Amino acid sequence: MKKLLTIALLVLGFTSANAQGYLSFYQLRDIVPQTSGIQPAFIPDNSLTISMPAMNFGVMLQGDLELQQLLSRPAGQTDLTVDFDLLHEAAQEENFLNLDVTVNLFHLGIKTKHGAFSLFANARATFDFAYGQGLTDFLANGNANSIGETIDFSDTQIRAEAYQEIGIGYARKFLGERLTVGARAKLVTGIFHASLADGASGTLTTAADDFSWQIAIQNGTANTAGLDLLFNSDDYADDALTTYALNNENKTVAFDFGAKFKPLKWLEVEASVNDIGSIDWKEQVRNYNTADTVATFSGLDLEGLQDSGEVFKDSLENKFRSNETRSAFSTSLPTRVYLTASAYLTERDRFSLTYFQSSALNNLPANYALAFNHRFDKFVIGVLGTHRRSNNETNIGANLGTNIGPLQLYMALDNVLVLNKPEQYSKADFRFGLNLMFGYKKWRKKSEVANLDEL
Amino acid sequence: MKRFLLACLVCLTIAAVPSCDLKYFESTEFGDIVFDPSLAIPVGTITYTVAELFEELNDGGAVIAPNGEDVVTLTYTETLQSQSASGFLTVLDQSFGSSLVSGTDLSNPPVETTISISELYEFDLTQTADEDYDSIIFNAGSFDFNASSNIGADVDFTATFISLENATGPIVITGSLPSGGANFVQSESLVNGKGLFHLDDQGNPASSKFLVRIAYNITVGPTNSITADQQVSFTIGINNTSFQTVYGNVGNQSLTVGQQDISLDFFSTFDSGDITFADPTVRFIFDNSFGFPLGIDFQQITAVSGTGTNIPLQGTVVDNLQVVNAPSVSQQGQVVRTEIEVTANNSNIDALLSSKPTRFLVDVGAESNPATAPASYNFIDDSNLLDVSVEIEIPLELNINGLIAEEVVDFSNGDDLAEAKRLLFRVIAENELPLGGLVELQFRDGSGAVIYTVDERPAFTAAAVGVDGRTNEVAMSTVDILIPEEGIRIIENAASINVVATLTTTDAQNATAVKFFNDYELRFKLAVQADVEVNSNGN
């Protein structure tokens, strides 16, 4: 039966799955304490956990196109380049590119009789970019293919930010351990941010007769924080960036909530909502604003024209009223929702289906993962297949958590095949960590305690 | 332990499934990013008024401005000047002389005896032509008087020059001629001197008469003897004079007026085809300060066509001597202006301009006191001149039929085309002018050889003309000019563009002349669809 399920899962993975961020890591559950960052109701199996400082990290890069479509190699050449024609060919009506880098700076976990406490600190950086075919068509073909038509850039969204968080978490079991509820509260300090304002939109209409441009811009504001400090560091004291990154006014309190419930012996359902909160960006803020405008540009007055390039640029810019302000703004943290249903074929073999949704950008598609894990005494291994939508390639993921003495090593990949010809894949997801884990025996049934003499 | 080994085996198996293959990223660098879109760009608009449009065909030789009817008019202006007064009129050196006999025989009188003799002489001045002098105010020259005697006694004489005055009145010279002595010689400056030649020896009005009275006394002593035929001889010279003013009549003589070669660069743009002007005018403006009328002869006015053919001005304005008025004596020092217009009504000026002349040779002949002018009293000052302004006034009321105009413009934008792969220029014309044009572009290299040609195509359409003579609508037209990559590569080496335009006015086939009013505009909107290729290192 196990073999059958495993084979079925692999077949599913090869045919319709694509990897997705941290879903394989999610399957490590209560084996790895850092999973409480995505499901606060996970309670580790040991009494005391201390992470190896800065030795727990994850990187997730995901797009809607293969790497070789983003970084292409023209035939007969050795250098890589960006081929906008290829990008456009690969583009769908709506496209996303996401990058997440997470570093667990510190984690201290203490298990109690009915639950667990945790103290943690993380640093995170995300880049999320959404674009439509209008943008790729324009980059690849210009506007000459759209004469007499409107190119709509309004579905372009961009958001990049970095922040650090420090917080505490607590999870507790109820109903005879059938129900576990967890929550984390964290102080989030924003460091860098750049995003287009909500509702930012732009269109370019090229007139059929004289090619004149009608450019419409609404809510044309780009909000940034910390970037001036980053890019114009010469204007600041040497330690200004460090001081700013550690402590500034861009603070908020955010929460993670999670719960898991086992209504049947073989069935377990889980839900978590992470990163609930918003950052009020107050320090190092720069807003680049363009007033709502519908401008028609019909070219220049060619009479006596000198230095046409500069005049063209100035004339176009003068159609718009732009300014730079330093007004505080607020952004919601990219809330992440995980919903999981697990079927236990045995106590050690779990078959689970996970739904993941991020709110980093509007309309980000949900992700689904189908996973199988087998648990040994101190190890867990698993394979999974994930799915976001039908345009991506087929992948499988894998995860491993093992304890060697007090040292725990874990790693998880949503896409293990990325190691072989990574240019053929559209995402890479890797999570790795080292922890010091103490006090397993206390929480095991005596029958589960291994007799070393028998080994 | 067995399970641990199993786990390791599973992990290794999973890890081994995809053997690592990173060849795609081995030994490679990130090259230039190539951006090769096709951009549709509204380049801009250029608007020509009629004046500006024709200014493009004019190298600055003409003034382009509306006339009283608001029709744009080309005006070429040149000036000519006559010879100076002193060049026109020269007072010749004058020389007169005579002898006055004693008329008495007397030998050794017992007592000293005095005999007095007096005579008034009238001489005629010598002129270069048929001029008559009433008076001359000199500003240079000399008056020379020489007297001698062969009388056998001492002579004391007085010469009164009635026709020559200085500041104190008539010049009077007295002197002695001793018996057997030397001649008497005396010179006087004529600066500020005045010659009065308007009376004869009878006191009657006359011209060019020089009057002098010679009187002398002979003192005959007891030792002297004289005879009746002995005499006193004298000569009078007026030499090296120049005048400040001459009154009288300068007669009929030619006045040289400078000639001008007027370059009509407007026409040099045109090649074959017809152009006919409805109402051209050549206006001569004479500013005359000479105190006599002038007859003007236009027989030496010629247009030189682009092919080098000379076409003389003809017509009644040429056949008849034209009269330029003069200031009267009471207007001495003033300038009297006379305007003479050469039009299609009195000449063939329209035919001259239709020949698309590149030059206009103006050589005006002038003569004083023409027979056709009323007789008038003359004067001439040394500062007098005849200034002539020539205005060739060409109102743009014309008919153009297939007229080919060529204009070479510098082309230095070849380097800017390096990134272009295909260019589609769209030219949208909004034309209020009653003038349409087909345009051909000839790209030339540095030696002038045509290296690429954009074939002739309609660039702008002539607007229709209403009953009031004005265009009543804006004629719209669009033309696309496609230059493929191979053409662009050729054009990159071009140094100039020869713009060849074939122009035709509205209803030209029916010989209709249309007016180009000053408020007409021709607007070109230029757009381009450019296939470009730009890479990230700027090449």
PDB file of C-alpha atoms in Angstrom, chain A residues 33-34 46 48-53 56 106-109 406 434-438:
ATOM      1  CA  PRO A  33      11.259  23.904  15.350  1.00  0.00           C
ATOM      2  CA  GLN A  34      11.606  26.617  12.686  1.00  0.00           C
ATOM      3  CA  ASN A  46      11.997  17.793  22.439  1.00  0.00           C
ATOM      4  CA  LEU A  48      14.853  22.424  24.541  1.00  0.00           C
ATOM      5  CA  THR A  49      15.864  23.712  21.173  1.00  0.00           C
ATOM      6  CA  ILE A  50      18.579  26.180  20.437  1.00  0.00           C
ATOM      7  CA  SER A  51      19.226  27.081  16.856  1.00  0.00           C
ATOM      8  CA  MET A  52      22.695  27.445  15.496  1.00  0.00           C
ATOM      9  CA  PRO A  53      22.952  31.198  15.065  1.00  0.00           C
ATOM     10  CA  ASN A  56      19.054  28.345   9.414  1.00  0.00           C
ATOM     11  CA  PHE A 106      17.994  32.751  16.560  1.00  0.00           C
ATOM     12  CA  HIS A 107      15.459  30.291  17.896  1.00  0.00           C
ATOM     13  CA  LEU A 108      14.971  29.087  21.417  1.00  0.00           C
ATOM     14  CA  GLY A 109      12.252  26.531  22.020  1.00  0.00           C
ATOM     15  CA  PRO A 406      21.877  16.701  19.818  1.00  0.00           C
ATOM     16  CA  LEU A 434      21.156  23.253  12.052  1.00  0.00           C
ATOM     17  CA  ASN A 435      19.727  23.117  15.551  1.00  0.00           C
ATOM     18  CA  LEU A 436      20.779  21.816  18.882  1.00  0.00           C
ATOM     19  CA  MET A 437      17.979  19.596  20.162  1.00  0.00           C
ATOM     20  CA  PHE A 438      17.777  18.278  23.718  1.00  0.00           C
TER      21      PHE A 438
END
